[in-house]
Tab-separated table of C-alpha atoms and ligand atoms in Angstrom:
chain	number	residue	atom	x	y	z
H	1	MET	CA	98.645	58.221	0.742
H	2	ALA	CA	101.871	57.089	2.398
H	3	GLU	CA	104.941	56.756	0.216
H	4	ARG	CA	105.629	53.305	-1.087
H	5	VAL	CA	108.515	50.893	-1.366
H	6	VAL	CA	108.525	47.799	-3.590
H	7	LEU	CA	110.255	44.820	-2.005
H	8	ALA	CA	111.637	41.871	-4.004
H	9	TYR	CA	109.868	39.182	-2.033
H	10	SER	CA	110.922	35.527	-1.909
H	11	GLY	CA	108.521	34.243	0.713
H	12	GLY	CA	111.379	33.325	3.049
H	13	LEU	CA	112.115	34.547	6.552
H	14	ASP	CA	114.244	37.606	5.746
H	15	THR	CA	111.955	39.215	3.212
H	16	SER	CA	108.808	38.314	5.181
H	17	VAL	CA	110.152	40.033	8.266
H	18	GLY	CA	111.545	42.723	5.958
H	19	ILE	CA	108.010	43.908	5.192
H	20	GLY	CA	107.420	45.016	8.794
H	21	TRP	CA	110.950	46.296	9.236
H	22	LEU	CA	110.721	48.446	6.154
H	23	LYS	CA	107.423	49.931	7.295
H	24	ASP	CA	108.823	50.604	10.795
H	25	ALA	CA	112.083	52.086	9.565
H	26	THR	CA	110.847	54.172	6.640
H	27	GLY	CA	107.167	54.773	7.361
H	28	LYS	CA	106.462	53.732	3.786
H	29	ASP	CA	103.826	51.229	2.703
H	30	VAL	CA	105.360	48.036	1.408
H	31	VAL	CA	104.396	46.435	-1.898
H	32	ALA	CA	105.690	42.865	-2.225
H	33	LEU	CA	106.825	41.635	-5.612
H	34	ALA	CA	107.543	37.929	-6.102
H	35	ILE	CA	109.100	36.845	-9.381
H	36	ASP	CA	108.817	33.318	-10.685
H	37	VAL	CA	112.105	32.481	-12.408
H	38	GLY	CA	111.491	28.760	-12.156
H	39	GLN	CA	112.769	28.376	-8.608
H	40	GLY	CA	110.136	25.705	-8.012
H	41	GLY	CA	109.229	24.780	-4.468
H	42	GLU	CA	106.358	26.730	-3.007
H	43	ASP	CA	103.242	27.715	-4.856
H	44	MET	CA	103.454	31.373	-5.960
H	45	ASP	CA	99.906	32.008	-4.726
H	46	ALA	CA	100.893	30.943	-1.216
H	47	ILE	CA	103.843	33.339	-1.403
H	48	ARG	CA	101.596	36.166	-2.606
H	49	GLN	CA	99.196	35.613	0.289
H	50	ARG	CA	102.014	35.390	2.855
H	51	ALA	CA	103.247	38.852	1.886
H	52	LEU	CA	99.781	40.256	2.616
H	53	ASP	CA	99.656	38.358	5.914
H	54	CYS	CA	103.017	39.893	6.814
H	55	GLY	CA	101.667	43.399	6.258
H	56	ALA	CA	102.224	44.248	2.600
H	57	VAL	CA	99.634	46.700	1.227
H	58	GLU	CA	99.812	44.990	-2.145
H	59	SER	CA	101.321	41.745	-3.301
H	60	VAL	CA	102.209	41.072	-6.912
H	61	VAL	CA	103.394	37.836	-8.517
H	62	VAL	CA	104.978	37.798	-11.965
H	63	ASP	CA	105.616	34.639	-13.948
H	64	ALA	CA	108.866	35.638	-15.652
H	65	LYS	CA	110.082	32.188	-16.658
H	66	GLU	CA	109.745	32.723	-20.419
H	67	GLU	CA	111.239	36.180	-20.216
H	68	TYR	CA	114.101	34.848	-18.128
H	69	ALA	CA	114.840	32.094	-20.647
H	70	ASN	CA	114.480	34.275	-23.747
H	71	ASP	CA	116.161	37.474	-22.599
H	72	TYR	CA	118.727	36.274	-20.042
H	73	LEU	CA	119.522	32.589	-20.581
H	74	VAL	CA	119.668	32.736	-24.371
H	75	PRO	CA	122.305	35.520	-24.292
H	76	ALA	CA	124.221	33.464	-21.715
H	77	ILE	CA	124.148	30.419	-24.016
H	78	LYS	CA	125.303	32.503	-26.976
H	79	ALA	CA	128.100	33.845	-24.775
H	80	ASN	CA	129.037	30.370	-23.428
H	81	ALA	CA	128.954	32.298	-20.174
H	82	LEU	CA	130.997	30.816	-17.342
H	83	TYR	CA	132.498	33.008	-14.622
H	84	GLN	CA	135.967	31.822	-13.645
H	85	LYS	CA	135.499	29.363	-16.516
H	86	ARG	CA	133.157	27.272	-14.340
H	87	TYR	CA	130.155	29.114	-12.854
H	88	PRO	CA	127.170	29.497	-15.231
H	89	LEU	CA	125.966	32.674	-13.451
H	90	VAL	CA	122.853	31.112	-11.969
H	91	SER	CA	122.111	33.957	-9.528
H	92	ALA	CA	123.814	36.698	-11.513
H	93	LEU	CA	121.466	36.245	-14.480
H	94	SER	CA	118.260	36.423	-12.466
H	95	ARG	CA	119.012	39.634	-10.550
H	96	PRO	CA	118.808	42.092	-13.450
H	97	LEU	CA	115.462	40.571	-14.460
H	98	ILE	CA	114.113	40.935	-10.924
H	99	ALA	CA	115.460	44.494	-10.789
H	100	LYS	CA	113.716	45.307	-14.063
H	101	HIS	CA	110.397	44.166	-12.603
H	102	LEU	CA	111.038	46.073	-9.369
H	103	VAL	CA	111.474	49.226	-11.436
H	104	ALA	CA	108.371	48.558	-13.554
H	105	THR	CA	106.243	47.888	-10.467
H	106	ALA	CA	107.627	50.930	-8.636
H	107	ARG	CA	106.715	53.132	-11.580
H	108	GLU	CA	103.297	51.551	-11.997
H	109	LEU	CA	102.339	51.760	-8.341
H	110	GLY	CA	103.996	55.083	-7.588
H	111	ALA	CA	106.821	53.951	-5.298
H	112	ASP	CA	110.003	55.983	-4.857
H	113	THR	CA	112.102	53.199	-3.353
H	114	VAL	CA	112.866	49.551	-4.050
H	115	ALA	CA	114.132	47.003	-1.552
H	116	HIS	CA	115.730	43.575	-1.510
H	117	GLY	CA	116.672	41.003	1.111
H	118	CYS	CA	120.430	40.774	0.469
H	119	THR	CA	123.112	41.036	3.102
H	120	GLY	CA	126.027	43.429	2.753
H	121	LYS	CA	128.550	40.709	1.943
H	122	GLY	CA	127.448	39.334	-1.383
H	123	ASN	CA	127.216	40.093	-5.057
H	124	ASP	CA	123.448	40.136	-5.304
H	125	GLN	CA	123.040	43.476	-3.492
H	126	VAL	CA	125.342	45.019	-6.093
H	127	ARG	CA	123.466	43.430	-8.970
H	128	PHE	CA	120.064	44.667	-7.741
H	129	GLU	CA	121.162	48.176	-6.988
H	130	ALA	CA	123.421	48.664	-10.009
H	131	ALA	CA	120.591	47.475	-12.267
H	132	VAL	CA	118.065	49.776	-10.582
H	133	ALA	CA	120.493	52.705	-10.852
H	134	ALA	CA	120.906	52.050	-14.575
H	135	LEU	CA	117.194	51.647	-15.279
H	136	ALA	CA	115.691	54.210	-12.936
H	137	PRO	CA	118.154	56.733	-11.541
H	138	GLU	CA	115.275	58.458	-9.721
H	139	LEU	CA	114.614	55.453	-7.457
H	140	SER	CA	116.517	54.720	-4.286
H	141	SER	CA	117.360	51.266	-2.969
H	142	VAL	CA	117.225	49.936	0.557
H	143	ALA	CA	118.236	46.558	1.980
H	144	PRO	CA	116.712	45.956	5.422
H	145	VAL	CA	118.998	43.060	6.347
H	146	ARG	CA	122.074	45.093	5.477
H	147	ASP	CA	121.002	48.662	6.255
H	148	PHE	CA	119.164	48.013	9.531
H	149	ALA	CA	121.639	45.303	10.678
H	150	LEU	CA	118.965	42.678	10.995
H	151	THR	CA	120.429	39.313	11.879
H	152	ARG	CA	118.707	35.998	11.395
H	153	ASP	CA	118.190	35.666	15.132
H	154	LYS	CA	116.466	39.049	15.259
H	155	ALA	CA	114.324	38.002	12.313
H	156	ILE	CA	113.181	34.847	14.096
H	157	VAL	CA	112.282	36.802	17.247
H	158	TYR	CA	110.418	39.400	15.167
H	159	ALA	CA	108.493	36.711	13.293
H	160	GLN	CA	107.468	35.055	16.557
H	161	GLU	CA	106.521	38.299	18.280
H	162	HIS	CA	104.415	39.404	15.347
H	163	ASN	CA	102.978	35.971	14.725
H	164	LEU	CA	104.103	35.965	11.104
H	165	PRO	CA	103.081	32.886	9.103
H	166	ILE	CA	106.596	31.534	8.524
H	167	GLU	CA	107.615	28.012	9.346
H	168	GLN	CA	110.810	27.929	11.335
H	169	SER	CA	111.140	24.155	11.260
H	170	LYS	CA	112.079	24.208	7.587
H	171	LYS	CA	115.210	26.220	8.341
H	172	SER	CA	118.123	24.908	6.303
H	173	PRO	CA	121.756	25.377	7.348
H	174	TYR	CA	122.515	26.531	3.800
H	175	SER	CA	121.860	29.697	1.883
H	176	ILE	CA	120.238	28.546	-1.332
H	177	ASP	CA	119.288	30.469	-4.431
H	178	GLN	CA	117.683	28.646	-7.304
H	179	ASN	CA	115.981	29.212	-10.607
H	180	VAL	CA	115.479	27.279	-13.811
H	181	TRP	CA	119.144	27.796	-14.787
H	182	GLY	CA	120.416	26.081	-11.656
H	183	ARG	CA	121.016	26.166	-7.919
H	184	ALA	CA	123.569	27.893	-5.741
H	185	VAL	CA	124.309	26.502	-2.282
H	186	GLU	CA	126.496	28.291	0.257
H	187	THR	CA	127.311	28.386	3.977
H	188	GLY	CA	126.966	25.682	6.624
H	189	PHE	CA	129.768	23.105	6.654
H	190	LEU	CA	130.696	24.176	3.103
H	191	GLU	CA	132.377	27.240	4.587
H	192	ASP	CA	135.403	25.018	5.187
H	193	PRO	CA	136.611	24.611	1.581
H	194	TRP	CA	138.236	21.289	2.504
H	195	ASN	CA	134.865	19.734	3.387
H	196	ALA	CA	133.473	17.652	0.550
H	197	PRO	CA	129.894	18.341	-0.575
H	198	ILE	CA	127.379	15.720	0.498
H	199	GLU	CA	124.692	14.177	-1.656
H	200	ASP	CA	122.004	16.015	0.350
H	201	LEU	CA	123.003	19.353	-1.163
H	202	TYR	CA	121.803	18.460	-4.610
H	203	THR	CA	118.256	18.453	-5.936
H	204	TYR	CA	118.615	19.150	-9.675
H	205	SER	CA	121.053	16.290	-10.261
H	206	LYS	CA	121.371	12.663	-9.248
H	207	ASP	CA	124.600	11.101	-7.972
H	208	PRO	CA	126.884	10.829	-11.024
H	209	ALA	CA	128.624	7.810	-9.450
H	210	THR	CA	125.497	5.625	-9.567
H	211	PRO	CA	125.799	3.135	-12.457
H	212	ARG	CA	123.110	3.730	-15.074
H	213	GLU	CA	122.510	3.555	-18.812
H	214	ALA	CA	123.754	6.559	-20.777
H	215	THR	CA	121.302	8.952	-22.450
H	216	GLU	CA	121.789	10.189	-25.981
H	217	VAL	CA	120.344	13.556	-26.929
H	218	THR	CA	120.480	15.771	-30.001
H	219	ILE	CA	120.166	19.512	-29.532
H	220	THR	CA	119.325	21.729	-32.499
H	221	PHE	CA	120.423	25.363	-32.476
H	222	THR	CA	119.230	28.142	-34.758
H	223	GLU	CA	121.579	31.131	-34.800
H	224	GLY	CA	122.862	30.132	-31.382
H	225	VAL	CA	119.429	29.557	-29.830
H	226	PRO	CA	118.323	26.037	-28.826
H	227	THR	CA	115.225	25.318	-30.913
H	228	ALA	CA	114.721	21.539	-30.850
H	229	ILE	CA	115.583	18.527	-28.716
H	230	ASP	CA	115.677	15.161	-30.433
H	231	GLY	CA	113.864	16.729	-33.361
H	232	THR	CA	110.968	18.139	-31.356
H	233	PRO	CA	110.704	21.943	-31.490
H	234	VAL	CA	111.109	23.619	-28.097
H	235	THR	CA	111.177	27.112	-26.686
H	236	PRO	CA	114.371	28.095	-24.852
H	237	LEU	CA	112.542	27.569	-21.549
H	238	GLN	CA	111.413	24.095	-22.589
H	239	ALA	CA	114.939	23.236	-23.734
H	240	VAL	CA	116.309	24.212	-20.323
H	241	GLN	CA	113.583	22.380	-18.421
H	242	LEU	CA	113.920	19.201	-20.483
H	243	LEU	CA	117.708	19.165	-20.282
H	244	ASN	CA	117.598	19.754	-16.536
H	245	THR	CA	115.821	16.418	-16.332
H	246	LEU	CA	117.823	14.499	-18.955
H	247	ALA	CA	121.227	15.779	-17.838
H	248	GLY	CA	120.328	16.050	-14.149
H	249	ASP	CA	119.363	12.378	-14.131
H	250	GLN	CA	122.909	11.619	-15.310
H	251	GLY	CA	124.482	13.667	-12.531
H	252	ILE	CA	125.587	16.420	-14.901
H	253	GLY	CA	126.137	20.032	-13.906
H	254	ARG	CA	127.687	19.897	-10.439
H	255	ILE	CA	130.285	22.538	-9.673
H	256	ASP	CA	132.330	23.001	-6.507
H	257	ILE	CA	134.431	26.141	-6.623
H	258	VAL	CA	136.159	28.783	-4.536
H	259	GLU	CA	134.837	31.927	-6.119
H	260	ASP	CA	136.059	35.507	-6.176
H	261	ARG	CA	133.182	37.740	-5.171
H	262	LEU	CA	132.999	41.296	-6.394
H	263	VAL	CA	133.115	42.542	-2.792
H	264	GLY	CA	136.568	41.018	-2.340
H	265	ILE	CA	135.709	37.863	-0.411
H	266	LYS	CA	136.658	34.404	-1.589
H	267	SER	CA	133.723	32.113	-0.995
H	268	ARG	CA	133.104	28.403	-1.396
H	269	GLU	CA	130.163	27.707	-3.657
H	270	VAL	CA	128.410	24.568	-4.757
H	271	TYR	CA	126.248	24.785	-7.858
H	272	GLU	CA	124.248	22.531	-10.069
H	273	SER	CA	123.225	23.509	-13.562
H	274	PRO	CA	122.504	20.395	-15.606
H	275	ALA	CA	120.928	22.175	-18.573
H	276	GLY	CA	123.354	25.071	-18.356
H	277	LEU	CA	126.508	23.026	-18.702
H	278	THR	CA	124.972	20.745	-21.331
H	279	LEU	CA	123.759	23.623	-23.505
H	280	ILE	CA	127.029	25.519	-23.263
H	281	THR	CA	129.037	22.385	-24.118
H	282	ALA	CA	126.851	21.706	-27.159
H	283	HIS	CA	126.705	25.326	-28.283
H	284	GLU	CA	130.438	25.865	-28.073
H	285	GLU	CA	131.064	22.762	-30.157
H	286	LEU	CA	128.630	23.945	-32.826
H	287	GLU	CA	130.607	27.192	-32.934
H	288	ASN	CA	133.754	25.138	-33.494
H	289	LEU	CA	132.087	23.802	-36.643
H	290	THR	CA	130.540	27.014	-37.950
H	291	VAL	CA	132.538	30.033	-36.775
H	292	GLU	CA	135.811	30.950	-38.449
H	293	ARG	CA	138.989	30.672	-36.452
H	294	ASP	CA	139.730	34.343	-35.764
H	295	VAL	CA	136.165	35.167	-34.774
H	296	ALA	CA	135.941	32.141	-32.469
H	297	ARG	CA	139.275	32.929	-30.868
H	298	TYR	CA	138.399	36.575	-30.307
H	299	LYS	CA	134.980	35.585	-29.027
H	300	ARG	CA	136.478	33.463	-26.229
H	301	GLY	CA	137.955	36.659	-24.789
H	302	VAL	CA	134.656	38.516	-25.221
H	303	GLU	CA	132.865	35.664	-23.435
H	304	ALA	CA	135.112	35.958	-20.383
H	305	GLU	CA	134.540	39.722	-20.314
H	306	TRP	CA	130.778	39.239	-20.716
H	307	ALA	CA	130.706	36.777	-17.806
H	308	ASN	CA	132.715	39.172	-15.635
H	309	LEU	CA	130.344	42.057	-16.401
H	310	VAL	CA	127.261	39.993	-15.632
H	311	TYR	CA	128.819	38.605	-12.477
H	312	ASP	CA	129.728	42.135	-11.400
H	313	GLY	CA	126.175	43.436	-11.791
H	314	LEU	CA	126.672	45.383	-15.014
H	315	TRP	CA	123.944	43.686	-17.057
H	316	PHE	CA	122.467	47.065	-18.005
H	317	SER	CA	125.647	48.767	-19.144
H	318	GLY	CA	127.046	50.183	-22.343
H	319	LEU	CA	129.862	47.670	-22.542
H	320	LYS	CA	127.547	44.717	-22.011
H	321	ARG	CA	125.232	46.006	-24.758
H	322	SER	CA	128.148	46.389	-27.143
H	323	LEU	CA	129.466	42.914	-26.386
H	324	ASP	CA	125.958	41.537	-27.000
H	325	ALA	CA	125.971	43.150	-30.435
H	326	PHE	CA	129.287	41.465	-31.237
H	327	ILE	CA	128.107	38.112	-29.902
H	328	ASP	CA	124.837	38.284	-31.850
H	329	GLU	CA	126.773	38.921	-35.048
H	330	THR	CA	128.919	35.837	-34.415
H	331	GLN	CA	125.805	33.657	-34.103
H	332	ARG	CA	124.649	34.194	-37.674
H	333	TYR	CA	125.756	30.735	-38.815
H	334	VAL	CA	125.567	28.865	-35.511
H	335	SER	CA	122.744	26.629	-36.697
H	336	GLY	CA	122.733	22.859	-36.723
H	337	ASP	CA	122.657	19.774	-34.549
H	338	VAL	CA	124.885	18.529	-31.767
H	339	ARG	CA	124.574	14.984	-30.474
H	340	LEU	CA	125.712	14.252	-26.935
H	341	THR	CA	126.049	11.264	-24.687
H	342	LEU	CA	124.977	12.187	-21.178
H	343	HIS	CA	126.571	9.893	-18.648
H	344	ALA	CA	128.327	9.764	-15.273
H	345	GLY	CA	128.266	13.528	-14.729
H	346	THR	CA	129.622	14.476	-18.143
H	347	PRO	CA	127.978	15.707	-21.343
H	348	THR	CA	130.162	14.355	-24.156
H	349	VAL	CA	129.703	15.593	-27.695
H	350	THR	CA	129.731	12.689	-30.147
H	351	GLY	CA	128.538	14.388	-33.338
H	352	ARG	CA	127.877	17.769	-34.916
H	353	ARG	CA	126.453	18.843	-38.262
H	354	SER	CA	125.321	22.073	-39.879
H	355	GLY	CA	124.071	23.428	-43.180
H	356	GLN	CA	126.459	26.341	-42.478
H	357	SER	CA	129.457	24.182	-41.616
H	358	LEU	CA	132.957	25.400	-42.398
H	359	TYR	CA	134.248	21.846	-42.152
H	360	ASP	CA	135.372	20.761	-45.607
H	361	PHE	CA	135.872	17.022	-45.885
H	362	ASP	CA	137.926	17.329	-49.050
H	363	LEU	CA	140.343	19.692	-47.323
H	364	ALA	CA	140.533	17.721	-44.090
H	365	THR	CA	140.797	14.152	-45.373
H	366	TYR	CA	144.076	12.227	-45.348
H	367	ASP	CA	142.684	9.907	-48.004
H	368	THR	CA	143.694	10.259	-51.647
H	369	GLY	CA	141.821	12.857	-53.618
H	370	ASP	CA	142.053	15.656	-51.066
H	371	THR	CA	141.897	19.199	-52.415
H	372	PHE	CA	144.432	20.717	-50.028
H	373	ASP	CA	147.595	21.648	-51.917
H	374	GLN	CA	150.355	20.554	-49.545
H	375	SER	CA	153.042	22.129	-51.698
H	376	LEU	CA	151.804	25.563	-50.543
H	377	ALA	CA	152.557	24.734	-46.910
H	378	LYS	CA	156.319	24.988	-47.248
H	379	GLY	CA	156.312	28.587	-48.508
H	380	PHE	CA	153.645	29.555	-45.998
H	381	ILE	CA	155.797	28.358	-43.125
H	382	GLU	CA	158.837	30.210	-44.515
H	383	LEU	CA	156.966	33.528	-44.325
H	384	TRP	CA	155.100	32.704	-41.125
H	385	SER	CA	158.333	32.041	-39.265
H	386	LEU	CA	160.355	34.800	-40.934
H	387	PRO	CA	160.020	37.299	-38.046
H	388	SER	CA	161.078	34.607	-35.573
H	389	LYS	CA	164.060	33.717	-37.737
H	390	ILE	CA	165.203	37.340	-38.061
H	391	SER	CA	164.923	38.072	-34.365
H	392	ALA	CA	166.643	34.796	-33.473
H	393	ARG	CA	169.602	35.857	-35.622
H	394	ARG	CA	169.715	39.189	-33.822
H	395	ASP	CA	169.550	37.473	-30.408
H	396	ALA	CA	172.412	35.154	-31.393
H	397	ALA	CA	174.559	38.145	-32.415
H	398	GLN	CA	174.343	39.839	-28.979
F	401	LIG	N1	127.951	33.304	-5.440
F	401	LIG	C1	126.922	33.242	-6.407
F	401	LIG	C2	126.809	34.560	-7.106
F	401	LIG	O1	127.282	35.528	-6.628
F	401	LIG	C3	125.628	32.767	-5.812
F	401	LIG	C4	124.907	33.707	-4.927
F	401	LIG	C5	123.755	33.013	-4.348
F	401	LIG	N2	122.885	33.884	-3.610
F	401	LIG	C6	122.347	33.524	-2.453
F	401	LIG	N3	121.570	34.389	-1.898
F	401	LIG	N4	122.573	32.363	-1.888
F	401	LIG	O2	126.261	34.635	-8.172
């Protein structure tokens, strides 16, 4: 039996042509693996069949939507994960999951190599290969587009010459990656960072400028995990799917950013993540109610580090695991409800409550009968500012 390579297959031009290229270049039989992370669009069965039609010896489809939501999106919600404070890691979160399945399939079907369709200029190649290295050091990785210098033009010629069942007419000027957590759109006229995005780019969200009635929604969290929407119990996947609709219909979740890629390039990216931004906004506010000041403040730094690690492809790393342990510990009391008004592109928190709240009305109130002893404040400030006072005296004496 020929050696085998497992290719992360999307059904698009590059990975369809990649099947033949891989076989030609390596002599190995190609197994196609398509992962459903809620990217929508084409039927997964059609994608499975196309891989076979393009020459794969086996074609496997995995519905990983629940796994993606439970094991990748939930940690991102707990971490309020935003790279450069804005990007909810739409692509970065899906790559380690896909890599995990590549490894599992390679082991199951006796392959010694895994492959993906990334170019040599992006982050995703790093995420795939770093994850594979961490999970299965015995496997090697190959990227036909990058390693065999296969341009799009060459791919089109190859597809025509070999009569591959790929529709060229659907070719979009953009490079798009999408899953249930959101969409990433790059290239085309967006490569000039001065060019404004056009309405056409967006599919998960409606135009926030269109006048419409606001939507009110209440999200319930249990230890940091979304567990109900408007009182109806939901799985994390259902929460994300439902909020994509509710928030997307209000134009929420659009992001236009110049982003620092790991490979050193600055790139202009347009994203939409209606559920992502809504859940993170709600979750962070519930933390404001339930997590004590020092922990919350320290956690904000951990969150930035977590987002950097995930962005940089280090999902399966010791540091990421340790940060997860810290974050999980902080979520112990992050249970309760957050009410938001969704309108005109913004999720606005209008109420929060929790059985584990640290908010003490009697301490906070300015009405009579408060329990806060204001006479203690004076002495506290004396000691709090003592080091500043002493050093100021020294400075004045210089
Ligand atoms: N820049 C984003 C990231 O690195 C999105 C990448 C999107 N991938 C793509 N093949 N279009 O996470």
